[in-house]
Amino acid sequence: MSTHLDNSAALCVLSSSSGGNCSVLVLSCEGRRVLWLIDLGLSPRRTRVLLQQVGLADVPVGGVLLTHLDHDHMHQGWIGGLPDSWRVMLHGRHERRGRAMGLLTQPVDVYDDEFTLGARIGERSRTDVRVSPAVAAHDDLGSVAFRIATDVGDVGFVTDVGRPTQQLIDHLWGVEVLAVESNYCPQMQTASLRPAFLKDRITSGRGHLSNQQSARMVKAISPASDVVLLHLSRECNTPALAQQHHAHAGLRVTVASPQEPTPLVAVRRVQTRCRVPATLWG
Ligand SMILES: [Zn+2]
């Protein structure tokens, strides 16, 4: 049990869509704050503007967790210009692609297993924030789902995952806050004028989660307090459609948008939880 009684953590999605994804985890420890960005899919300028909009522009950035390197998660504008003080965490699965993109011309921490954050919150103040990765099916290289364990509760972050799997559910089960993609409405996808190859890629099980698949994941993962819906398709989804699947789940639901940041979603451990095994189908 932590002795840091004034620690806190919160998640804010600055922007999320196929036009660019960037979220921010705000870690506070004994009055000091540090930000960890999750994905860098917006230009450096837009990222700064949105951080300013949510009042976080002056908070130091500890580093970045990258789910994968598609252009909507790693904006070209950052290549070669990442601040030296940031720790950039890249899964080994993405190292080759990162090198080809020019991302590894500056220091990048390549990992394959669990790692910790938070050592940079001042000299004395530390939180032991542990990040556990799991690689999910997405295109050829996969996307990394993070379980981020803070002193005040766990955050699950999973996007561009192709399909719900038991591996992902086991990995993220019982987090306090779950951020999960809810990409498309199947009817809108079918009716859209998108080319067949694109529809196939998205719905193939190696593309994105539909609203229904996302809701099944949420039900099985059983987050304690909050769900944050990510990466809604602008063409084949609406916030109301994505949200309706969670109406009776007893969770606070936040829908991320491309236009403006979400409110800060606080991470708070819920004490009395019935811990039963969860399956996708149960
Ligand atoms: Zn994406």
CSV table of C-alpha atoms and ligand atoms in Angstrom, one decimal:
chain,number,residue,atom,x,y,z
A,1,MET,CA,0.0,0.0,0.0
A,2,SER,CA,1.3,3.4,-0.9
A,3,THR,CA,2.3,6.0,1.6
A,4,HIS,CA,1.8,8.8,-0.9
A,5,LEU,CA,-1.7,9.9,0.2
A,6,ASP,CA,-1.8,12.9,-2.1
A,7,ASN,CA,-0.9,11.1,-5.3
A,8,SER,CA,-3.4,11.3,-8.1
A,9,ALA,CA,-3.7,10.4,-11.7
A,10,ALA,CA,-6.1,11.4,-14.5
A,11,LEU,CA,-6.5,10.8,-18.2
A,12,CYS,CA,-7.4,13.4,-20.9
A,13,VAL,CA,-7.8,12.6,-24.5
A,14,LEU,CA,-6.7,15.7,-26.4
A,15,SER,CA,-8.0,14.5,-29.7
A,16,SER,CA,-8.9,11.1,-31.2
A,17,SER,CA,-9.9,10.1,-34.7
A,18,SER,CA,-8.3,8.8,-37.9
A,19,GLY,CA,-7.0,12.3,-38.3
A,20,GLY,CA,-4.8,12.1,-35.2
A,21,ASN,CA,-4.7,10.6,-31.7
A,22,CYS,CA,-3.0,12.0,-28.6
A,23,SER,CA,-3.9,11.5,-25.0
A,24,VAL,CA,-2.3,12.6,-21.8
A,25,LEU,CA,-1.9,10.9,-18.5
A,26,VAL,CA,-1.5,13.4,-15.7
A,27,LEU,CA,0.4,12.0,-12.7
A,28,SER,CA,0.6,14.0,-9.5
A,29,CYS,CA,2.8,13.2,-6.6
A,30,GLU,CA,3.3,15.3,-3.5
A,31,GLY,CA,2.3,18.5,-5.3
A,32,ARG,CA,4.3,17.9,-8.4
A,33,ARG,CA,2.9,16.9,-11.7
A,34,VAL,CA,4.2,15.2,-14.8
A,35,LEU,CA,2.6,14.3,-18.1
A,36,TRP,CA,2.9,11.2,-20.1
A,37,LEU,CA,1.6,11.4,-23.6
A,38,ILE,CA,0.0,8.4,-25.2
A,39,ASP,CA,0.6,8.6,-29.0
A,40,LEU,CA,1.8,11.6,-30.9
A,41,GLY,CA,-0.7,11.7,-33.8
A,42,LEU,CA,-1.1,15.4,-33.8
A,43,SER,CA,1.4,18.0,-35.0
A,44,PRO,CA,3.6,19.5,-32.3
A,45,ARG,CA,1.8,22.8,-32.7
A,46,ARG,CA,-1.7,21.3,-32.3
A,47,THR,CA,-0.5,19.2,-29.3
A,48,ARG,CA,0.8,22.4,-27.6
A,49,VAL,CA,-2.4,24.3,-28.4
A,50,LEU,CA,-4.6,21.6,-26.9
A,51,LEU,CA,-2.4,21.2,-23.9
A,52,GLN,CA,-2.8,24.9,-23.4
A,53,GLN,CA,-6.5,24.6,-23.7
A,54,VAL,CA,-6.7,22.1,-20.9
A,55,GLY,CA,-4.3,24.1,-18.7
A,56,LEU,CA,-1.4,21.6,-18.9
A,57,ALA,CA,1.0,23.4,-21.2
A,58,ASP,CA,3.4,24.3,-18.3
A,59,VAL,CA,3.5,20.8,-16.8
A,60,PRO,CA,6.7,18.9,-17.7
A,61,VAL,CA,6.4,15.9,-20.0
A,62,GLY,CA,8.1,12.7,-18.8
A,63,GLY,CA,7.7,10.9,-22.1
A,64,VAL,CA,5.5,9.2,-24.6
A,65,LEU,CA,4.0,5.8,-24.9
A,66,LEU,CA,3.4,4.8,-28.5
A,67,THR,CA,0.6,2.3,-29.3
A,68,HIS,CA,1.9,1.9,-32.8
A,69,LEU,CA,3.4,4.0,-35.6
A,70,ASP,CA,0.5,4.6,-38.1
A,71,HIS,CA,0.4,8.3,-39.2
A,72,ASP,CA,-2.6,9.0,-37.0
A,73,HIS,CA,-0.6,7.9,-33.9
A,74,MET,CA,2.8,9.2,-34.8
A,75,HIS,CA,2.8,12.5,-36.7
A,76,GLN,CA,5.7,13.1,-39.0
A,77,GLY,CA,6.2,16.5,-37.6
A,78,TRP,CA,7.7,15.1,-34.4
A,79,ILE,CA,10.4,13.1,-36.2
A,80,GLY,CA,13.8,14.5,-35.4
A,81,GLY,CA,12.3,17.1,-33.1
A,82,LEU,CA,11.3,15.3,-30.0
A,83,PRO,CA,12.6,17.0,-26.9
A,84,ASP,CA,15.7,15.3,-25.4
A,85,SER,CA,14.2,15.3,-21.9
A,86,TRP,CA,11.3,13.0,-23.1
A,87,ARG,CA,11.5,9.3,-22.7
A,88,VAL,CA,10.1,7.8,-25.8
A,89,MET,CA,8.9,4.2,-25.2
A,90,LEU,CA,8.6,2.0,-28.3
A,91,HIS,CA,7.7,-1.6,-28.4
A,92,GLY,CA,10.3,-3.9,-29.9
A,93,ARG,CA,7.7,-5.0,-32.5
A,94,HIS,CA,7.8,-1.5,-33.9
A,95,GLU,CA,11.6,-0.9,-33.8
A,96,ARG,CA,12.2,-1.6,-37.4
A,97,ARG,CA,9.4,0.6,-38.6
A,98,GLY,CA,10.5,3.3,-36.2
A,99,ARG,CA,14.0,3.1,-37.7
A,100,ALA,CA,12.7,3.3,-41.2
A,101,MET,CA,10.7,6.4,-40.2
A,102,GLY,CA,13.7,8.2,-38.8
A,103,LEU,CA,12.3,8.0,-35.2
A,104,LEU,CA,15.4,6.2,-33.9
A,105,THR,CA,17.8,9.0,-34.8
A,106,GLN,CA,17.2,10.2,-31.3
A,107,PRO,CA,17.2,8.3,-28.1
A,108,VAL,CA,14.2,5.9,-27.9
A,109,ASP,CA,13.7,3.2,-25.2
A,110,VAL,CA,12.8,0.0,-27.0
A,111,TYR,CA,11.0,-2.4,-24.7
A,112,ASP,CA,9.4,-5.8,-24.9
A,113,ASP,CA,8.2,-6.2,-21.4
A,114,GLU,CA,6.9,-4.3,-18.4
A,115,PHE,CA,8.6,-1.0,-17.4
A,116,THR,CA,8.1,1.8,-14.9
A,117,LEU,CA,7.4,5.6,-15.2
A,118,GLY,CA,7.5,8.4,-12.8
A,119,ALA,CA,11.0,8.5,-11.6
A,120,ARG,CA,11.2,12.0,-13.0
A,121,ILE,CA,8.6,13.6,-10.7
A,122,GLY,CA,11.1,15.7,-8.9
A,123,GLU,CA,14.1,14.6,-6.8
A,124,ARG,CA,12.3,13.1,-3.9
A,125,SER,CA,8.8,12.4,-5.1
A,126,ARG,CA,8.3,9.2,-6.9
A,127,THR,CA,5.3,7.2,-7.9
A,128,ASP,CA,5.8,3.6,-8.9
A,129,VAL,CA,3.8,3.6,-12.1
A,130,ARG,CA,4.1,0.3,-13.8
A,131,VAL,CA,3.2,-0.1,-17.5
A,132,SER,CA,2.4,-3.6,-18.8
A,133,PRO,CA,2.2,-3.9,-22.6
A,134,ALA,CA,0.2,-6.5,-24.6
A,135,VAL,CA,0.4,-6.6,-28.4
A,136,ALA,CA,-2.9,-6.9,-30.1
A,137,ALA,CA,-3.7,-7.7,-33.8
A,138,HIS,CA,-3.7,-4.7,-36.0
A,139,ASP,CA,-2.4,-4.7,-39.6
A,140,ASP,CA,1.0,-6.3,-39.8
A,141,LEU,CA,2.8,-5.1,-36.7
A,142,GLY,CA,0.1,-4.9,-34.2
A,143,SER,CA,-0.9,-2.2,-31.7
A,144,VAL,CA,0.2,-2.1,-28.0
A,145,ALA,CA,-2.5,-2.1,-25.3
A,146,PHE,CA,-1.3,-0.6,-22.1
A,147,ARG,CA,-2.2,-1.4,-18.5
A,148,ILE,CA,-0.9,1.5,-16.4
A,149,ALA,CA,-0.9,0.8,-12.7
A,150,THR,CA,-0.7,3.9,-10.6
A,151,ASP,CA,-0.8,4.3,-6.8
A,152,VAL,CA,-4.5,5.4,-7.1
A,153,GLY,CA,-5.7,2.8,-9.6
A,154,ASP,CA,-5.2,1.3,-13.0
A,155,VAL,CA,-5.8,2.7,-16.4
A,156,GLY,CA,-6.3,0.5,-19.5
A,157,PHE,CA,-5.6,2.0,-22.9
A,158,VAL,CA,-6.4,0.1,-26.0
A,159,THR,CA,-6.9,1.3,-29.5
A,160,ASP,CA,-6.6,0.0,-33.1
A,161,VAL,CA,-6.9,-3.6,-31.9
A,162,GLY,CA,-8.7,-5.4,-34.7
A,163,ARG,CA,-10.9,-7.6,-32.5
A,164,PRO,CA,-11.7,-8.4,-28.9
A,165,THR,CA,-9.6,-11.2,-27.6
A,166,GLN,CA,-9.4,-13.1,-24.3
A,167,GLN,CA,-5.7,-12.0,-24.1
A,168,LEU,CA,-6.7,-8.4,-24.0
A,169,ILE,CA,-9.5,-9.0,-21.5
A,170,ASP,CA,-7.2,-10.8,-19.2
A,171,HIS,CA,-4.6,-8.1,-19.6
A,172,LEU,CA,-6.9,-5.2,-18.8
A,173,TRP,CA,-9.5,-6.8,-16.5
A,174,GLY,CA,-10.7,-4.7,-13.6
A,175,VAL,CA,-8.9,-1.4,-14.4
A,176,GLU,CA,-10.5,1.7,-12.9
A,177,VAL,CA,-10.5,3.7,-16.1
A,178,LEU,CA,-10.7,2.0,-19.5
A,179,ALA,CA,-10.0,3.9,-22.7
A,180,VAL,CA,-11.0,1.8,-25.6
A,181,GLU,CA,-11.7,2.4,-29.3
A,182,SER,CA,-15.3,2.3,-30.6
A,183,ASN,CA,-14.5,2.9,-34.2
A,184,TYR,CA,-17.6,2.2,-36.3
A,185,CYS,CA,-21.2,1.4,-36.6
A,186,PRO,CA,-21.4,-1.7,-38.9
A,187,GLN,CA,-24.5,-0.5,-40.7
A,188,MET,CA,-22.9,2.9,-41.4
A,189,GLN,CA,-19.7,1.1,-42.5
A,190,THR,CA,-21.6,-1.1,-45.0
A,191,ALA,CA,-23.7,1.8,-46.3
A,192,SER,CA,-20.7,4.2,-46.7
A,193,LEU,CA,-19.2,5.0,-50.0
A,194,ARG,CA,-15.7,3.8,-48.9
A,195,PRO,CA,-13.9,1.4,-51.2
A,196,ALA,CA,-14.4,-2.3,-50.5
A,197,PHE,CA,-10.7,-2.8,-49.6
A,198,LEU,CA,-10.9,-0.2,-46.9
A,199,LYS,CA,-14.1,-1.6,-45.4
A,200,ASP,CA,-12.4,-5.1,-45.4
A,201,ARG,CA,-9.3,-3.8,-43.7
A,202,ILE,CA,-11.3,-2.1,-41.0
A,203,THR,CA,-13.7,-5.0,-40.3
A,204,SER,CA,-11.2,-7.8,-41.0
A,205,GLY,CA,-10.3,-8.5,-37.3
A,206,ARG,CA,-7.0,-6.7,-37.9
A,207,GLY,CA,-8.4,-3.2,-38.2
A,208,HIS,CA,-10.7,-1.6,-35.7
A,209,LEU,CA,-13.4,-2.4,-33.2
A,210,SER,CA,-17.1,-1.8,-34.0
A,211,ASN,CA,-19.3,-0.2,-31.4
A,212,GLN,CA,-20.6,-3.7,-30.5
A,213,GLN,CA,-17.2,-5.3,-30.2
A,214,SER,CA,-16.1,-2.4,-28.1
A,215,ALA,CA,-19.1,-2.8,-25.8
A,216,ARG,CA,-18.3,-6.5,-25.5
A,217,MET,CA,-14.8,-5.7,-24.5
A,218,VAL,CA,-15.9,-3.2,-21.9
A,219,LYS,CA,-18.4,-5.6,-20.4
A,220,ALA,CA,-15.8,-8.4,-20.1
A,221,ILE,CA,-13.0,-6.1,-18.9
A,222,SER,CA,-15.4,-4.6,-16.3
A,223,PRO,CA,-13.8,-1.3,-15.5
A,224,ALA,CA,-14.6,0.0,-12.1
A,225,SER,CA,-15.7,3.5,-12.8
A,226,ASP,CA,-15.1,5.0,-16.3
A,227,VAL,CA,-15.0,4.2,-19.9
A,228,VAL,CA,-13.5,6.6,-22.4
A,229,LEU,CA,-14.5,5.8,-26.1
A,230,LEU,CA,-11.7,6.5,-28.5
A,231,HIS,CA,-11.1,6.8,-32.3
A,232,LEU,CA,-14.7,7.2,-33.5
A,233,SER,CA,-14.9,7.2,-37.2
A,234,ARG,CA,-16.2,10.5,-38.5
A,235,GLU,CA,-17.8,8.9,-41.5
A,236,CYS,CA,-19.2,5.7,-40.0
A,237,ASN,CA,-20.1,6.5,-36.4
A,238,THR,CA,-21.6,9.1,-34.1
A,239,PRO,CA,-21.0,9.8,-30.4
A,240,ALA,CA,-24.7,8.9,-29.7
A,241,LEU,CA,-24.4,5.5,-31.4
A,242,ALA,CA,-21.2,4.6,-29.7
A,243,GLN,CA,-22.5,5.7,-26.3
A,244,GLN,CA,-25.8,3.9,-26.4
A,245,HIS,CA,-24.1,0.5,-26.0
A,246,HIS,CA,-23.0,1.6,-22.5
A,247,ALA,CA,-26.2,3.2,-21.3
A,248,HIS,CA,-26.9,0.5,-18.7
A,249,ALA,CA,-23.4,-0.4,-17.7
A,250,GLY,CA,-23.3,1.9,-14.6
A,251,LEU,CA,-20.1,3.5,-15.8
A,252,ARG,CA,-19.3,7.1,-16.5
A,253,VAL,CA,-18.9,7.3,-20.3
A,254,THR,CA,-16.7,9.9,-21.9
A,255,VAL,CA,-16.6,10.1,-25.7
A,256,ALA,CA,-13.4,11.5,-27.2
A,257,SER,CA,-13.7,13.8,-30.2
A,258,PRO,CA,-11.4,15.0,-32.9
A,259,GLN,CA,-12.3,18.7,-32.2
A,260,GLU,CA,-11.8,19.2,-28.5
A,261,PRO,CA,-10.2,17.5,-25.5
A,262,THR,CA,-12.2,15.5,-23.0
A,263,PRO,CA,-12.4,16.6,-19.4
A,264,LEU,CA,-9.8,15.1,-17.1
A,265,VAL,CA,-11.0,11.7,-16.1
A,266,ALA,CA,-9.8,11.0,-12.6
A,267,VAL,CA,-8.4,7.6,-11.6
A,268,ARG,CA,-9.8,6.5,-8.3
A,269,ARG,CA,-9.6,3.0,-6.9
A,270,VAL,CA,-13.0,1.5,-6.2
A,271,GLN,CA,-12.5,-0.6,-3.0
A,272,THR,CA,-15.4,-3.0,-2.9
A,273,ARG,CA,-15.2,-5.1,-6.1
A,274,CYS,CA,-16.4,-8.6,-6.6
A,275,ARG,CA,-13.5,-10.2,-8.4
A,276,VAL,CA,-14.9,-12.9,-10.6
A,277,PRO,CA,-13.2,-14.2,-13.7
A,278,ALA,CA,-14.3,-12.5,-16.9
A,279,THR,CA,-14.7,-14.0,-20.3
A,280,LEU,CA,-15.7,-12.5,-23.6
A,281,TRP,CA,-18.7,-14.7,-23.8
A,282,GLY,CA,-19.9,-14.7,-20.2
B,1,ZN,ZN,-5.5,4.8,-35.6
